[in-house]
PDB file of C-alpha atoms in Angstrom:
ATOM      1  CA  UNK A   1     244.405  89.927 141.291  1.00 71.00           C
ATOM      2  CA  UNK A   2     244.742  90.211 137.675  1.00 84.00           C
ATOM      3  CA  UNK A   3     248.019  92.230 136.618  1.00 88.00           C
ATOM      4  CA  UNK A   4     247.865  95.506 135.630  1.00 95.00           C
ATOM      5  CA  UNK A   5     249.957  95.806 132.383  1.00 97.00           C
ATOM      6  CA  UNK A   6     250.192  97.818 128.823  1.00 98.00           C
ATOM      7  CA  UNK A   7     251.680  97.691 125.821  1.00 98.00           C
ATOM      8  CA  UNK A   8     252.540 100.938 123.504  1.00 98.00           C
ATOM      9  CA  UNK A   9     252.869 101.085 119.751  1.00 98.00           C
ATOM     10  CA  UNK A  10     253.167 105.015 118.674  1.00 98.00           C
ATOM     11  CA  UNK A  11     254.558 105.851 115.292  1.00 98.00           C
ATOM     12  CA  UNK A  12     255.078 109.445 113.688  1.00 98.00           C
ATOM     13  CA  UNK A  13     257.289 111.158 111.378  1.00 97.00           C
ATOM     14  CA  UNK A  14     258.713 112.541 113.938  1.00 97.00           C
ATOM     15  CA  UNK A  15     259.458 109.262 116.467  1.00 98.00           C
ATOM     16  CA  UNK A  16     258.775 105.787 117.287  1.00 98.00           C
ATOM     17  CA  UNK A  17     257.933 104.554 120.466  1.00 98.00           C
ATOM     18  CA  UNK A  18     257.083 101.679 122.238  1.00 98.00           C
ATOM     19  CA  UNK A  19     256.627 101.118 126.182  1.00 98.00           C
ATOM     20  CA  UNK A  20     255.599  98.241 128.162  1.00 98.00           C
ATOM     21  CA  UNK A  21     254.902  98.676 131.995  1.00 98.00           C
ATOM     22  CA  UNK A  22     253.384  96.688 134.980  1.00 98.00           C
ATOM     23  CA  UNK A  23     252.032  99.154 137.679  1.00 97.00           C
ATOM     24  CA  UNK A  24     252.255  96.132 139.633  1.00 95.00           C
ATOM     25  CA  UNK A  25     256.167  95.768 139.248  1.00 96.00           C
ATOM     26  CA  UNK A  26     259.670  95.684 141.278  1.00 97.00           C
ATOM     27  CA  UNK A  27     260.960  99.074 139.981  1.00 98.00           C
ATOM     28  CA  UNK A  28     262.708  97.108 137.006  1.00 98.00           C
ATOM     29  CA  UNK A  29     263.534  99.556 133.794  1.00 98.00           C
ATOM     30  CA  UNK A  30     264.930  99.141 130.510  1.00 98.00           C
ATOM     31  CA  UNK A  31     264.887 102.938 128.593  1.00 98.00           C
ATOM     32  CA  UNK A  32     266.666 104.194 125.474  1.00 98.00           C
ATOM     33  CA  UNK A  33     265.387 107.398 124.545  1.00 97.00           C
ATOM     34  CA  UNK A  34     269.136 108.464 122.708  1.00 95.00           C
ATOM     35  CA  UNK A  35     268.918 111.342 125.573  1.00 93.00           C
ATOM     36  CA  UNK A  36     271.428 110.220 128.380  1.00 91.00           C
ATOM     37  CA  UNK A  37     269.852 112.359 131.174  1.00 91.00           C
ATOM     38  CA  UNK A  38     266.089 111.299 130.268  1.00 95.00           C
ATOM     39  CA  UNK A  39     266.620 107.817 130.325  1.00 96.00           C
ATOM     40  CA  UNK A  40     268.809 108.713 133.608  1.00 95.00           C
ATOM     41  CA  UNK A  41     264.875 110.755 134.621  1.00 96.00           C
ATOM     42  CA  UNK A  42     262.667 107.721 133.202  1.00 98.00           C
ATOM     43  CA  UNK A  43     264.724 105.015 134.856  1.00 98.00           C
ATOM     44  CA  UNK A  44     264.673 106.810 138.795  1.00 97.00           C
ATOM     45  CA  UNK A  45     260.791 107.524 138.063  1.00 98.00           C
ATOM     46  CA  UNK A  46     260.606 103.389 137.377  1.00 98.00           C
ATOM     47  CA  UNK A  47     262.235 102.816 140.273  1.00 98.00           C
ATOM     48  CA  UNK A  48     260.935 105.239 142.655  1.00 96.00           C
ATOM     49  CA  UNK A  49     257.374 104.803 141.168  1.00 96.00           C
ATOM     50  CA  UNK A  50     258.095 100.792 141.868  1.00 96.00           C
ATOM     51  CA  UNK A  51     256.830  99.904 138.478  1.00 98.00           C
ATOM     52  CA  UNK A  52     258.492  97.593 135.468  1.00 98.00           C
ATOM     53  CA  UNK A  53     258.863  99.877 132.314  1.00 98.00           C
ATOM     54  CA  UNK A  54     260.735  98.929 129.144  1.00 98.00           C
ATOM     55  CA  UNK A  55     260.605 101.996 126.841  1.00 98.00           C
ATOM     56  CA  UNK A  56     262.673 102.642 123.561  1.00 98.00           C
ATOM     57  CA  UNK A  57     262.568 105.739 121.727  1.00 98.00           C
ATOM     58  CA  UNK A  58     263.708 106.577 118.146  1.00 98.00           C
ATOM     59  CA  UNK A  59     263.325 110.419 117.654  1.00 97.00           C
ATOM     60  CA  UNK A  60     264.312 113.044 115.018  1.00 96.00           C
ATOM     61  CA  UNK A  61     267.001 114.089 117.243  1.00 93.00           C
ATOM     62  CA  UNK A  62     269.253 115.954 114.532  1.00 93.00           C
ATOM     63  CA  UNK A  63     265.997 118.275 114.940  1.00 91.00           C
ATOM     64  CA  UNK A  64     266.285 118.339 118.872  1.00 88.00           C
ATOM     65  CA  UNK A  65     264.780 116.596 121.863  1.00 91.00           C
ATOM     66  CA  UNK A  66     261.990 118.077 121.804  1.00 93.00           C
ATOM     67  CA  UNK A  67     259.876 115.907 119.413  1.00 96.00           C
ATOM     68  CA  UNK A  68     261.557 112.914 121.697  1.00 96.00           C
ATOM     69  CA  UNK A  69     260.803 114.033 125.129  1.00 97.00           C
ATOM     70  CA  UNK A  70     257.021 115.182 124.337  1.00 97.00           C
ATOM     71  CA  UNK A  71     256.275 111.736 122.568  1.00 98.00           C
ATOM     72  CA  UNK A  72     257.410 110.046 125.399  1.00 98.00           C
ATOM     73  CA  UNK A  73     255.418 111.508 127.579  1.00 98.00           C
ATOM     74  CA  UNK A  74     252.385 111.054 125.652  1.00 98.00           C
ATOM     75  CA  UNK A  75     252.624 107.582 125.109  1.00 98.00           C
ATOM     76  CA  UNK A  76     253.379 106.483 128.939  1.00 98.00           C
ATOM     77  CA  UNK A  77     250.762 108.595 129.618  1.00 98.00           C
ATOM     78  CA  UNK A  78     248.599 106.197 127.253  1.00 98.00           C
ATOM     79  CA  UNK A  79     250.109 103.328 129.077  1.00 98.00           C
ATOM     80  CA  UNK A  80     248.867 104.452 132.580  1.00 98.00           C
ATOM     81  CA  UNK A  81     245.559 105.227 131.242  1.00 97.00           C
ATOM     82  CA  UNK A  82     245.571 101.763 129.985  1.00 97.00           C
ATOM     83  CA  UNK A  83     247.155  99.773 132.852  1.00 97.00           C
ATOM     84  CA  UNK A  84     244.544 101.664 135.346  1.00 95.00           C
ATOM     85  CA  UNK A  85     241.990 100.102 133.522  1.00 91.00           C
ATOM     86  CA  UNK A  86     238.151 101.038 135.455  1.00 88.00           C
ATOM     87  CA  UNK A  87     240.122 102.179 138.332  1.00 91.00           C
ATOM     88  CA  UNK A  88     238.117 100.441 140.898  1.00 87.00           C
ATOM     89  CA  UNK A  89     239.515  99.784 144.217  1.00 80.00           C
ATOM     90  CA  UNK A  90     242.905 102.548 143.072  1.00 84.00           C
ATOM     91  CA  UNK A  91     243.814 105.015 146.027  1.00 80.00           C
ATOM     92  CA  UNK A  92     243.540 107.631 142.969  1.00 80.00           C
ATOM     93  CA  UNK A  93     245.427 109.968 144.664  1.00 73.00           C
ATOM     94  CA  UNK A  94     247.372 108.309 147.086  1.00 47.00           C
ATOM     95  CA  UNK A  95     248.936 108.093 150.356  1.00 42.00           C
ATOM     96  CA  UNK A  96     249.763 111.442 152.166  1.00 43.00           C
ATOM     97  CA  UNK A  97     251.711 112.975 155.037  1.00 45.00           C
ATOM     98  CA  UNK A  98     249.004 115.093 156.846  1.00 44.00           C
ATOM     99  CA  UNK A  99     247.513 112.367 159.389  1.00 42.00           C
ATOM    100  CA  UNK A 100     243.913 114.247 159.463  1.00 46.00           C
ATOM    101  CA  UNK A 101     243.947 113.820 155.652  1.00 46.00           C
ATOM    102  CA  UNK A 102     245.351 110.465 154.567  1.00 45.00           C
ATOM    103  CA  UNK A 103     244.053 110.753 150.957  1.00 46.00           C
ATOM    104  CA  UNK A 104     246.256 113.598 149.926  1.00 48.00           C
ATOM    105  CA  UNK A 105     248.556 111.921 146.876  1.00 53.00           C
ATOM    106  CA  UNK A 106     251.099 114.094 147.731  1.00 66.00           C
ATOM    107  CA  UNK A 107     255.069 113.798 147.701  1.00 85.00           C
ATOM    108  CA  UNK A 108     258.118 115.934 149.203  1.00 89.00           C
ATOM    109  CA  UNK A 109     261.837 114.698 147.341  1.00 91.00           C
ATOM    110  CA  UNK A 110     264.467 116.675 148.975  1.00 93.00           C
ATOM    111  CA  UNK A 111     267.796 116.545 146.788  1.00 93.00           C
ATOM    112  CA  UNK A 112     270.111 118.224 148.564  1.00 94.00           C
ATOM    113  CA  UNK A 113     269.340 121.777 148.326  1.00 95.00           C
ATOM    114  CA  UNK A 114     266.155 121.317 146.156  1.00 94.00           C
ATOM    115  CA  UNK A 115     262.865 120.608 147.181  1.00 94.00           C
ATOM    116  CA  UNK A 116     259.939 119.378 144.924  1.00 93.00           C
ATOM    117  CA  UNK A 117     256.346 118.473 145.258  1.00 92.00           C
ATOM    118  CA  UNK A 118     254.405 117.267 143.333  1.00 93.00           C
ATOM    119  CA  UNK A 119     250.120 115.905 143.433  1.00 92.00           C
ATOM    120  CA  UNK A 120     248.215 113.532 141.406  1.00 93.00           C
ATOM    121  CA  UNK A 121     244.782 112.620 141.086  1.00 92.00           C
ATOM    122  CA  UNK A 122     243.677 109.855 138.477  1.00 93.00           C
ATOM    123  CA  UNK A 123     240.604 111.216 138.382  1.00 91.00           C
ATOM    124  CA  UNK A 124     240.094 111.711 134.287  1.00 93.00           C
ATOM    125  CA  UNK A 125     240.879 115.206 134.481  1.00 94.00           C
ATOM    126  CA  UNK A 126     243.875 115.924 132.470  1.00 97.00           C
ATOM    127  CA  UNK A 127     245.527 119.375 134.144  1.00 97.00           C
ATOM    128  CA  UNK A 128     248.861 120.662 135.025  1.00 96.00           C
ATOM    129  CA  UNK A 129     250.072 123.168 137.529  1.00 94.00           C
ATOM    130  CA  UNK A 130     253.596 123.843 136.883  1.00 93.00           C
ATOM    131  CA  UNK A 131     254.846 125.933 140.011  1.00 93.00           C
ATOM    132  CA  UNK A 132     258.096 127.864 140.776  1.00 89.00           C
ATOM    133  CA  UNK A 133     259.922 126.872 137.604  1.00 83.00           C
ATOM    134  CA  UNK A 134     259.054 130.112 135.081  1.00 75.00           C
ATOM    135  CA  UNK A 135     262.492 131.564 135.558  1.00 71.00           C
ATOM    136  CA  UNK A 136     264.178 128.296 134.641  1.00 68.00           C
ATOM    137  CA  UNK A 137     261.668 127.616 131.615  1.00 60.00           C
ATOM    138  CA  UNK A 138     263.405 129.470 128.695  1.00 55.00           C
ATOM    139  CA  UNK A 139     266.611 129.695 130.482  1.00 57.00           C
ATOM    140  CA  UNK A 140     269.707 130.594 127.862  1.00 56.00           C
ATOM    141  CA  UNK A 141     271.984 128.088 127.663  1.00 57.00           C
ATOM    142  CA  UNK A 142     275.893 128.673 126.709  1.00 61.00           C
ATOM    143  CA  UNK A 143     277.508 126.616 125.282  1.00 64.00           C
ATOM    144  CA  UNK A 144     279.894 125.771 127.964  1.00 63.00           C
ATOM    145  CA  UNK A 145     276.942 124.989 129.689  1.00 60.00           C
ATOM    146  CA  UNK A 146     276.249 122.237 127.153  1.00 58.00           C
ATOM    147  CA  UNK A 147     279.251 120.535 126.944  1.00 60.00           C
ATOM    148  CA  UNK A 148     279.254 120.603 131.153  1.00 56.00           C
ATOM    149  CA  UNK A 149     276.119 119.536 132.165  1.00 59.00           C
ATOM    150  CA  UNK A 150     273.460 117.322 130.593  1.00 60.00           C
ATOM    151  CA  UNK A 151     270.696 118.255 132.384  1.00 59.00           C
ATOM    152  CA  UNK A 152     271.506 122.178 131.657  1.00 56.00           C
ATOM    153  CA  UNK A 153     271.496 121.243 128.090  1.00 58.00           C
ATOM    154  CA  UNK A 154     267.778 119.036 128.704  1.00 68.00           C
ATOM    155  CA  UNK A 155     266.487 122.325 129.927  1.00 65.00           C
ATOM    156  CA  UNK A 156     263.351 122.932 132.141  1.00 69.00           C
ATOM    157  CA  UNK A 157     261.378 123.668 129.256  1.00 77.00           C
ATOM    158  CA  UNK A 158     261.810 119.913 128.012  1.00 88.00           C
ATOM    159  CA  UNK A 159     260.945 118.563 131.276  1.00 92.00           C
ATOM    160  CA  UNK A 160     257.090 120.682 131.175  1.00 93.00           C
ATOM    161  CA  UNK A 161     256.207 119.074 127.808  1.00 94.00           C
ATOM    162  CA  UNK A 162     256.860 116.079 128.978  1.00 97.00           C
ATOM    163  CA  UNK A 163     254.902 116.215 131.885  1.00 97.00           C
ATOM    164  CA  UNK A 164     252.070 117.725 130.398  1.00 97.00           C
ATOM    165  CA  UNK A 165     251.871 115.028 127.660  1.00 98.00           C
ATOM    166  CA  UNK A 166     252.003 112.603 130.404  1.00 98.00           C
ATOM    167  CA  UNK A 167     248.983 114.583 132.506  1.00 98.00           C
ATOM    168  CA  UNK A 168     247.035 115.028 129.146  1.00 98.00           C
ATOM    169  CA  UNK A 169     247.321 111.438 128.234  1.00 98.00           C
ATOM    170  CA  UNK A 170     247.165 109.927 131.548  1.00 97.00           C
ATOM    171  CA  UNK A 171     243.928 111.685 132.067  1.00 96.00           C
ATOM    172  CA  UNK A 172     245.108 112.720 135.219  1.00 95.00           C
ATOM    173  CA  UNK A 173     245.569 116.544 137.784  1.00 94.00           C
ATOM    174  CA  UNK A 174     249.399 116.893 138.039  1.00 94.00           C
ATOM    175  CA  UNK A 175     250.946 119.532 140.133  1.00 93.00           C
ATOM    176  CA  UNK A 176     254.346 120.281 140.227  1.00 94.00           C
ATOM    177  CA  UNK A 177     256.246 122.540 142.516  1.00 93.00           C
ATOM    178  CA  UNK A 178     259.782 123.391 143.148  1.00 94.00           C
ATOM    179  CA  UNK A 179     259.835 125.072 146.868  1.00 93.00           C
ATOM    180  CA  UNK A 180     262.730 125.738 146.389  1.00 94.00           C
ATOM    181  CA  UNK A 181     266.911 125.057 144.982  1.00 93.00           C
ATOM    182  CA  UNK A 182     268.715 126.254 141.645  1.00 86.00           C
ATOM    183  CA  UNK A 183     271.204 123.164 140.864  1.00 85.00           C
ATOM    184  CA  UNK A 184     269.560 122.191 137.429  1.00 83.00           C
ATOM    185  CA  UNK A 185     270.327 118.378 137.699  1.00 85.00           C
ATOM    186  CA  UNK A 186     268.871 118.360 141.375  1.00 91.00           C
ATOM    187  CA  UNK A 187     266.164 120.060 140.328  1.00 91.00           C
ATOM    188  CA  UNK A 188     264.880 117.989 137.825  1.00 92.00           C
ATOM    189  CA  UNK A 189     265.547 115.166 139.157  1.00 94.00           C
ATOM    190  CA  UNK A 190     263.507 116.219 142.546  1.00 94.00           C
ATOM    191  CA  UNK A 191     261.032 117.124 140.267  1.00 95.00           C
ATOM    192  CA  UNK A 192     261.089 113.578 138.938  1.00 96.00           C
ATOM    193  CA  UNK A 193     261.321 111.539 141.921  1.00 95.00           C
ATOM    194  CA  UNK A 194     258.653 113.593 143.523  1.00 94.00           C
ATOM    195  CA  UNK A 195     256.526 112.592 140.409  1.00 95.00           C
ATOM    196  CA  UNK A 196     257.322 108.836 141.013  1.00 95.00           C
ATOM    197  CA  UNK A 197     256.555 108.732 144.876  1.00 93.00           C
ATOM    198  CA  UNK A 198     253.089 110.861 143.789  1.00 93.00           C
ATOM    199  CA  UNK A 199     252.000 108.081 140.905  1.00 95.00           C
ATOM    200  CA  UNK A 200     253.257 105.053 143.249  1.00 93.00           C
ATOM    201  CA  UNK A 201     250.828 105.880 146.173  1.00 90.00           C
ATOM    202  CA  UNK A 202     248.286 106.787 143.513  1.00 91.00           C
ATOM    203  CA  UNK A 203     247.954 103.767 141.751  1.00 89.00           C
ATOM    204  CA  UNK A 204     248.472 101.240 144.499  1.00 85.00           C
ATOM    205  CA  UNK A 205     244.835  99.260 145.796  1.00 79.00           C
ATOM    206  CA  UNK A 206     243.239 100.322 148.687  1.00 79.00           C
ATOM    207  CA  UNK A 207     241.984  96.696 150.656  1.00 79.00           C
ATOM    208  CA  UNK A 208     238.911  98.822 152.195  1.00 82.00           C
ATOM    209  CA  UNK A 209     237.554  99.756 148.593  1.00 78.00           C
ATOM    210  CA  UNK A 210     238.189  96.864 146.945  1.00 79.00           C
ATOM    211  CA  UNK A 211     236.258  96.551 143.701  1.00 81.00           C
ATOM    212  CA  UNK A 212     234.942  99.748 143.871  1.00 77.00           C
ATOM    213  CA  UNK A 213     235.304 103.000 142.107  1.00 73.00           C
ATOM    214  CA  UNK A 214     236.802 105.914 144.348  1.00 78.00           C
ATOM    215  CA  UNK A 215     234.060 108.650 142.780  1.00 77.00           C
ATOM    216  CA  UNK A 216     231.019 109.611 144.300  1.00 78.00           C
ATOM    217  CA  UNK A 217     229.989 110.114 140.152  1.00 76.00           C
ATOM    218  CA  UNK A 218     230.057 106.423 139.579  1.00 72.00           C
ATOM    219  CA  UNK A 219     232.755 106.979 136.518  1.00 73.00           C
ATOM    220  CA  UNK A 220     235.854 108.635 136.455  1.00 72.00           C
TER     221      UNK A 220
END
């Protein structure tokens, strides 16, 4: 079976970017982003998601992350859409828990008190439900805060853009839900890990559709 790779060029005022990633990997990363707790986010979604990604990132942080974050998103997003090529013979949405419903691409990350879920489809219908998270969104940030903890400083707000770039780009139905939890680090990175065990049942092969395209539409 052929390997399912891509390679990123993406160049603005604001950033370059490139990525390379095999869907068909070990969970390998290499990721500099000049964001400590993203690359911390983008290397446990490699590894969870079990694919190889190599991503560098050279943003107009002196602005903020904001610019960074989003443009990271969007151009692994491009990378999936790439790698997945015609989709035939994909699970598209993946391996689930209920046994009665064994196509339902759905994934539960507990991190200690958190709990996140999150569903994809790579169906070519970019959409995503952010659930649970408003409060968190635009949360003020001291500035104790910052100097404490990185992922108070990312904020919650960052971590939407960047996975709605990902859903717009990846052409793909991404819904993300945190039941429940209020530690910001363990929250995102629930959030995150949920994301990676969604995408790695998604994009694996199913043996009894091999070659063929999981769509009664004939195109997805």
């Amino acid at each position: 079976m052929k390997a399912r790779r891509a390679t990123i060029s993406r160049k603005t005022a604001e950033t370059r970017i490139s990525v390379q990633l095999g869907l068909d990997g070990k969970g390998k990363s290499r990721i500099r982003t000049g964001i400590p707790f993203f690359d911390h986010m983008l290397t446990l979604f490699a590894k969870h998601a079990v694919v190889d990604l190599q991503l560098r990132c050279d943003g107009d942080l002196e602005v903020d992350a904001h610019h960074t974050v989003e443009d990271c998103g969007i151009a692994l997003g491009q990378a999936f859409a790439i790698a997945l090529g015609d989709k035939h013979g994909i699970r598209r949405y993946g391996s689930g828990f209920h046994p009665k419903n064994p196509f339902t691409g759905e994934a539960y990350v507990p991190m200690d008190e958190c709990l996140a879920r999150c569903v994809v489809d790579f169906g070519g219908r970019p959409h995503l439900v952010w659930r649970g998270l408003d409060k968190f969104s635009h949360k003020k940030i001291s500035a104790a805060e910052k100097k404490q903890d990185a992922s108070s400083a990312f904020r919650f707000g960052l971590a939407r853009e960047f996975f709605q770039a990902f859903a717009n780009e990846a052409r793909c139905n991404l819904h993300l839900e945190l039941l429940y939890g209020d530690e910001p680090h363990h929250i995102v990175e629930a959030l995150f890990k949920a994301f990676a065990r969604a995408v790695d049942a998604a994009r694996r092969h199913d043996p009894r559709i091999a070659g063929v395209l999981p769509s009664t539409k004939g195109k997805l």
